[in-house]
PDB file of C-alpha atoms in Angstrom:
ATOM      1  CA  MET A   1      12.159  -2.188   1.390  1.00  0.00           C
ATOM      2  CA  LYS A   2      14.329  -3.162  -1.550  1.00  0.00           C
ATOM      3  CA  GLU A   3      13.216  -6.810  -1.444  1.00  0.00           C
ATOM      4  CA  HIS A   4       9.530  -5.807  -1.609  1.00  0.00           C
ATOM      5  CA  ILE A   5       9.820  -3.942  -4.913  1.00  0.00           C
ATOM      6  CA  LYS A   6       8.909  -6.288  -7.752  1.00  0.00           C
ATOM      7  CA  PRO A   7       8.515  -5.518 -11.495  1.00  0.00           C
ATOM      8  CA  ASN A   8       4.728  -5.009 -11.444  1.00  0.00           C
ATOM      9  CA  LYS A   9       3.824  -4.420  -7.811  1.00  0.00           C
ATOM     10  CA  ILE A  10       4.963  -4.135  -4.239  1.00  0.00           C
ATOM     11  CA  SER A  11       5.033  -7.521  -2.568  1.00  0.00           C
ATOM     12  CA  PHE A  12       5.019  -8.367   1.138  1.00  0.00           C
ATOM     13  CA  ARG A  13       5.879 -11.886   2.289  1.00  0.00           C
ATOM     14  CA  VAL A  14       2.925 -13.550   4.026  1.00  0.00           C
ATOM     15  CA  GLY A  15       3.223 -13.500   7.799  1.00  0.00           C
ATOM     16  CA  THR A  16       5.728 -10.640   8.031  1.00  0.00           C
ATOM     17  CA  LEU A  17       5.016  -7.546  10.084  1.00  0.00           C
ATOM     18  CA  GLU A  18       4.649  -5.454   6.924  1.00  0.00           C
ATOM     19  CA  TRP A  19       2.104  -7.912   5.526  1.00  0.00           C
ATOM     20  CA  LEU A  20       0.164  -7.908   8.805  1.00  0.00           C
ATOM     21  CA  THR A  21       0.130  -4.116   8.836  1.00  0.00           C
ATOM     22  CA  PHE A  22      -1.085  -3.824   5.253  1.00  0.00           C
ATOM     23  CA  PHE A  23      -3.564  -6.712   5.302  1.00  0.00           C
ATOM     24  CA  GLY A  24      -4.410  -6.777   9.029  1.00  0.00           C
ATOM     25  CA  LEU A  25      -8.033  -5.641   8.908  1.00  0.00           C
ATOM     26  CA  PRO A  26      -9.029  -7.760   5.901  1.00  0.00           C
ATOM     27  CA  ILE A  27      -7.450 -10.837   7.521  1.00  0.00           C
ATOM     28  CA  ALA A  28      -9.238 -10.076  10.808  1.00  0.00           C
ATOM     29  CA  LEU A  29     -12.571  -9.786   8.960  1.00  0.00           C
ATOM     30  CA  ILE A  30     -11.987 -13.055   7.121  1.00  0.00           C
ATOM     31  CA  ALA A  31     -11.056 -14.787  10.391  1.00  0.00           C
ATOM     32  CA  ASN A  32     -14.155 -13.340  12.075  1.00  0.00           C
ATOM     33  CA  GLY A  33     -16.330 -14.622   9.232  1.00  0.00           C
ATOM     34  CA  LEU A  34     -14.808 -18.093   9.429  1.00  0.00           C
ATOM     35  CA  ILE A  35     -15.202 -18.251  13.215  1.00  0.00           C
ATOM     36  CA  SER A  36     -18.820 -17.087  12.923  1.00  0.00           C
ATOM     37  CA  GLY A  37     -19.370 -19.772  10.295  1.00  0.00           C
ATOM     38  CA  TYR A  38     -17.981 -22.375  12.684  1.00  0.00           C
ATOM     39  CA  PHE A  39     -20.401 -21.249  15.404  1.00  0.00           C
ATOM     40  CA  TYR A  40     -23.251 -21.389  12.877  1.00  0.00           C
ATOM     41  CA  LEU A  41     -22.376 -24.992  12.048  1.00  0.00           C
ATOM     42  CA  GLN A  42     -22.306 -25.833  15.770  1.00  0.00           C
ATOM     43  CA  ASN A  43     -25.751 -24.305  16.404  1.00  0.00           C
ATOM     44  CA  VAL A  44     -27.699 -24.891  13.187  1.00  0.00           C
ATOM     45  CA  ASP A  45     -30.869 -25.673  15.116  1.00  0.00           C
ATOM     46  CA  SER A  46     -30.595 -22.603  17.384  1.00  0.00           C
ATOM     47  CA  PHE A  47     -33.075 -19.761  17.043  1.00  0.00           C
ATOM     48  CA  LYS A  48     -30.107 -17.382  16.504  1.00  0.00           C
ATOM     49  CA  ALA A  49     -28.558 -19.490  13.723  1.00  0.00           C
ATOM     50  CA  SER A  50     -29.811 -17.203  10.949  1.00  0.00           C
ATOM     51  CA  ASP A  51     -28.281 -14.161  12.695  1.00  0.00           C
ATOM     52  CA  ILE A  52     -24.962 -15.943  13.071  1.00  0.00           C
ATOM     53  CA  LEU A  53     -25.038 -16.980   9.412  1.00  0.00           C
ATOM     54  CA  THR A  54     -25.783 -13.402   8.334  1.00  0.00           C
ATOM     55  CA  VAL A  55     -22.853 -12.038  10.360  1.00  0.00           C
ATOM     56  CA  SER A  56     -20.589 -14.785   9.047  1.00  0.00           C
ATOM     57  CA  ILE A  57     -21.421 -14.165   5.394  1.00  0.00           C
ATOM     58  CA  PHE A  58     -21.220 -10.382   5.769  1.00  0.00           C
ATOM     59  CA  THR A  59     -17.847 -10.281   7.542  1.00  0.00           C
ATOM     60  CA  LEU A  60     -16.337 -12.960   5.316  1.00  0.00           C
ATOM     61  CA  SER A  61     -17.477 -11.098   2.180  1.00  0.00           C
ATOM     62  CA  LEU A  62     -16.252  -7.768   3.509  1.00  0.00           C
ATOM     63  CA  GLY A  63     -12.903  -9.330   4.406  1.00  0.00           C
ATOM     64  CA  VAL A  64     -12.423 -10.844   0.955  1.00  0.00           C
ATOM     65  CA  ILE A  65     -13.431  -7.603  -0.784  1.00  0.00           C
ATOM     66  CA  THR A  66     -11.045  -5.484   1.303  1.00  0.00           C
ATOM     67  CA  TYR A  67      -8.229  -8.015   0.803  1.00  0.00           C
ATOM     68  CA  ILE A  68      -8.692  -7.806  -2.983  1.00  0.00           C
ATOM     69  CA  LEU A  69      -8.780  -3.992  -2.739  1.00  0.00           C
ATOM     70  CA  GLN A  70      -5.491  -4.012  -0.820  1.00  0.00           C
ATOM     71  CA  LEU A  71      -3.917  -6.309  -3.431  1.00  0.00           C
ATOM     72  CA  LYS A  72      -4.943  -3.879  -6.186  1.00  0.00           C
ATOM     73  CA  ARG A  73      -3.375  -0.984  -4.268  1.00  0.00           C
ATOM     74  CA  LEU A  74       0.005  -2.697  -4.423  1.00  0.00           C
ATOM     75  CA  LYS A  75       0.118  -2.553  -8.242  1.00  0.00           C
ATOM     76  CA  TYR A  76       2.093   0.249  -9.842  1.00  0.00           C
ATOM     77  CA  LYS A  77       0.564   3.083 -11.810  1.00  0.00           C
ATOM     78  CA  THR A  78       2.556   4.823 -14.552  1.00  0.00           C
ATOM     79  CA  PHE A  79       3.158   8.208 -16.086  1.00  0.00           C
ATOM     80  CA  ASN A  80       5.251   9.172 -19.104  1.00  0.00           C
ATOM     81  CA  LEU A  81       8.594  10.890 -18.803  1.00  0.00           C
ATOM     82  CA  THR A  82       9.354  13.834 -21.115  1.00  0.00           C
ATOM     83  CA  LYS A  83      12.744  14.728 -19.620  1.00  0.00           C
ATOM     84  CA  GLU A  84      15.954  12.794 -19.387  1.00  0.00           C
ATOM     85  CA  LEU A  85      15.881  10.191 -16.646  1.00  0.00           C
ATOM     86  CA  ASP A  86      18.901  11.602 -14.773  1.00  0.00           C
ATOM     87  CA  GLU A  87      17.389  15.096 -14.791  1.00  0.00           C
ATOM     88  CA  PHE A  88      14.090  13.709 -13.508  1.00  0.00           C
ATOM     89  CA  ARG A  89      15.870  11.819 -10.707  1.00  0.00           C
ATOM     90  CA  GLU A  90      17.631  14.976  -9.556  1.00  0.00           C
ATOM     91  CA  LEU A  91      14.418  17.015  -9.647  1.00  0.00           C
ATOM     92  CA  THR A  92      12.595  14.295  -7.728  1.00  0.00           C
ATOM     93  CA  ARG A  93      15.273  14.178  -5.020  1.00  0.00           C
ATOM     94  CA  LYS A  94      15.134  17.963  -4.734  1.00  0.00           C
ATOM     95  CA  ILE A  95      11.315  18.006  -4.461  1.00  0.00           C
ATOM     96  CA  LEU A  96      11.339  15.270  -1.827  1.00  0.00           C
ATOM     97  CA  LYS A  97      14.010  16.964   0.293  1.00  0.00           C
ATOM     98  CA  GLU A  98      12.353  20.393   0.051  1.00  0.00           C
ATOM     99  CA  ASN A  99       9.098  18.897   1.342  1.00  0.00           C
ATOM    100  CA  ASP A 100      10.702  17.032   4.271  1.00  0.00           C
ATOM    101  CA  TRP A 101      10.459  13.553   2.824  1.00  0.00           C
ATOM    102  CA  ARG A 102      13.068  11.042   3.916  1.00  0.00           C
ATOM    103  CA  ILE A 103      14.658   9.097   1.066  1.00  0.00           C
ATOM    104  CA  GLU A 104      15.003   5.515   2.299  1.00  0.00           C
ATOM    105  CA  ASN A 105      16.382   3.863  -0.859  1.00  0.00           C
ATOM    106  CA  ASP A 106      17.852   5.571  -3.889  1.00  0.00           C
ATOM    107  CA  ASN A 107      19.505   3.690  -6.742  1.00  0.00           C
ATOM    108  CA  GLN A 108      19.423   3.375 -10.545  1.00  0.00           C
ATOM    109  CA  LYS A 109      16.157   1.382 -10.513  1.00  0.00           C
ATOM    110  CA  PHE A 110      13.993   3.121  -7.924  1.00  0.00           C
ATOM    111  CA  ILE A 111      13.549   5.711  -5.183  1.00  0.00           C
ATOM    112  CA  VAL A 112      11.636   4.972  -1.995  1.00  0.00           C
ATOM    113  CA  ALA A 113      10.722   7.963   0.159  1.00  0.00           C
ATOM    114  CA  SER A 114       8.604   8.300   3.261  1.00  0.00           C
ATOM    115  CA  SER A 115       6.931  11.036   5.192  1.00  0.00           C
ATOM    116  CA  LYS A 116       6.503  10.238   8.848  1.00  0.00           C
ATOM    117  CA  GLY A 117       3.871  12.314  10.489  1.00  0.00           C
ATOM    118  CA  LYS A 118       0.805  11.852  12.571  1.00  0.00           C
ATOM    119  CA  MET A 119      -1.031   8.554  12.885  1.00  0.00           C
ATOM    120  CA  PHE A 120      -2.725   8.748   9.485  1.00  0.00           C
ATOM    121  CA  SER A 121      -0.008  10.507   7.505  1.00  0.00           C
ATOM    122  CA  SER A 122       2.861   8.023   7.285  1.00  0.00           C
ATOM    123  CA  ASP A 123       2.983   7.875   3.509  1.00  0.00           C
ATOM    124  CA  MET A 124       5.495   6.025   1.364  1.00  0.00           C
ATOM    125  CA  ILE A 125       6.190   6.694  -2.311  1.00  0.00           C
ATOM    126  CA  ILE A 126       7.932   4.220  -4.577  1.00  0.00           C
ATOM    127  CA  LEU A 127       9.146   5.431  -7.979  1.00  0.00           C
ATOM    128  CA  ARG A 128      10.517   2.780 -10.380  1.00  0.00           C
ATOM    129  CA  PHE A 129      12.456   4.061 -13.359  1.00  0.00           C
ATOM    130  CA  LYS A 130      11.921   2.803 -16.895  1.00  0.00           C
ATOM    131  CA  LYS A 131      13.298   4.387 -20.075  1.00  0.00           C
ATOM    132  CA  LYS A 132      10.416   6.749 -20.827  1.00  0.00           C
ATOM    133  CA  LYS A 133       7.967   5.763 -18.096  1.00  0.00           C
ATOM    134  CA  ILE A 134       7.883   6.027 -14.350  1.00  0.00           C
ATOM    135  CA  GLN A 135       6.056   3.402 -12.335  1.00  0.00           C
ATOM    136  CA  TRP A 136       4.837   4.697  -9.000  1.00  0.00           C
ATOM    137  CA  ASN A 137       2.910   3.682  -5.951  1.00  0.00           C
ATOM    138  CA  LEU A 138       1.752   5.516  -2.872  1.00  0.00           C
ATOM    139  CA  ILE A 139       0.804   3.514   0.210  1.00  0.00           C
ATOM    140  CA  GLN A 140       0.638   3.841   3.968  1.00  0.00           C
ATOM    141  CA  HIS A 141       4.131   3.122   5.270  1.00  0.00           C
ATOM    142  CA  PRO A 142       4.164  -0.578   6.189  1.00  0.00           C
ATOM    143  CA  TRP A 143       6.227   0.095   9.325  1.00  0.00           C
ATOM    144  CA  SER A 144       3.636   2.497  10.702  1.00  0.00           C
ATOM    145  CA  HIS A 145       1.800  -0.526  12.180  1.00  0.00           C
ATOM    146  CA  ASN A 146      -1.577   0.991  11.389  1.00  0.00           C
ATOM    147  CA  SER A 147      -3.866  -1.389   9.498  1.00  0.00           C
ATOM    148  CA  GLY A 148      -6.764   1.061   9.635  1.00  0.00           C
ATOM    149  CA  ALA A 149      -4.791   3.778   7.876  1.00  0.00           C
ATOM    150  CA  ALA A 150      -3.492   1.250   5.332  1.00  0.00           C
ATOM    151  CA  LEU A 151      -7.065   0.288   4.497  1.00  0.00           C
ATOM    152  CA  LEU A 152      -8.390   3.867   4.403  1.00  0.00           C
ATOM    153  CA  ASN A 153      -5.512   4.936   2.138  1.00  0.00           C
ATOM    154  CA  LEU A 154      -5.883   8.684   2.643  1.00  0.00           C
ATOM    155  CA  ASN A 155      -2.245   9.582   1.793  1.00  0.00           C
ATOM    156  CA  LEU A 156      -3.046  13.283   1.528  1.00  0.00           C
ATOM    157  CA  LYS A 157       0.542  14.451   1.917  1.00  0.00           C
ATOM    158  CA  GLY A 158       1.713  11.851  -0.599  1.00  0.00           C
ATOM    159  CA  LYS A 159      -0.844  12.886  -3.195  1.00  0.00           C
ATOM    160  CA  LYS A 160       0.377  16.492  -3.033  1.00  0.00           C
ATOM    161  CA  ILE A 161       4.003  15.506  -3.510  1.00  0.00           C
ATOM    162  CA  LEU A 162       3.107  13.154  -6.373  1.00  0.00           C
ATOM    163  CA  LYS A 163       1.433  16.042  -8.211  1.00  0.00           C
ATOM    164  CA  LYS A 164       4.683  18.012  -7.941  1.00  0.00           C
ATOM    165  CA  ILE A 165       6.760  15.047  -9.095  1.00  0.00           C
ATOM    166  CA  LYS A 166       4.468  14.353 -12.068  1.00  0.00           C
ATOM    167  CA  ALA A 167       4.554  18.033 -13.022  1.00  0.00           C
ATOM    168  CA  SER A 168       8.353  17.881 -13.108  1.00  0.00           C
ATOM    169  CA  ALA A 169       8.343  14.881 -15.447  1.00  0.00           C
TER     170      ALA A 169
END
């Protein structure tokens, strides 16, 4: 996961399994819209051409909108730190371990933790450390292979743990 953590957002390389998991449904919608558009162009004079065009435009638009939404979800949010950074790191580790989160990466720049659960509860938290600010992101774990959950972005368990972490800041 270390290579995916960039200064302003999480970044998945195009074509990787993580990218396909996170952007799978938007890409499928875009592909469906393009294929429908191809069939429209092949049958312009058909009596069903207007229906095909409607489906094409709708699915292509929906695919582009959901792709943009997923891109926005990869950007970090921030909160201010009132404690010393080392103290905050220790408290964060303690909170994560007490709540059965698995710390995947832990270094001076960031902590990545995940909570593997049922199909829709494989959350992943990334906390990047700055001097007096913490950048964070909460997404569906990219190795859960669940594009639907990545798009829905429920992350209920992750939201609860983030409240505790922010309260300790």
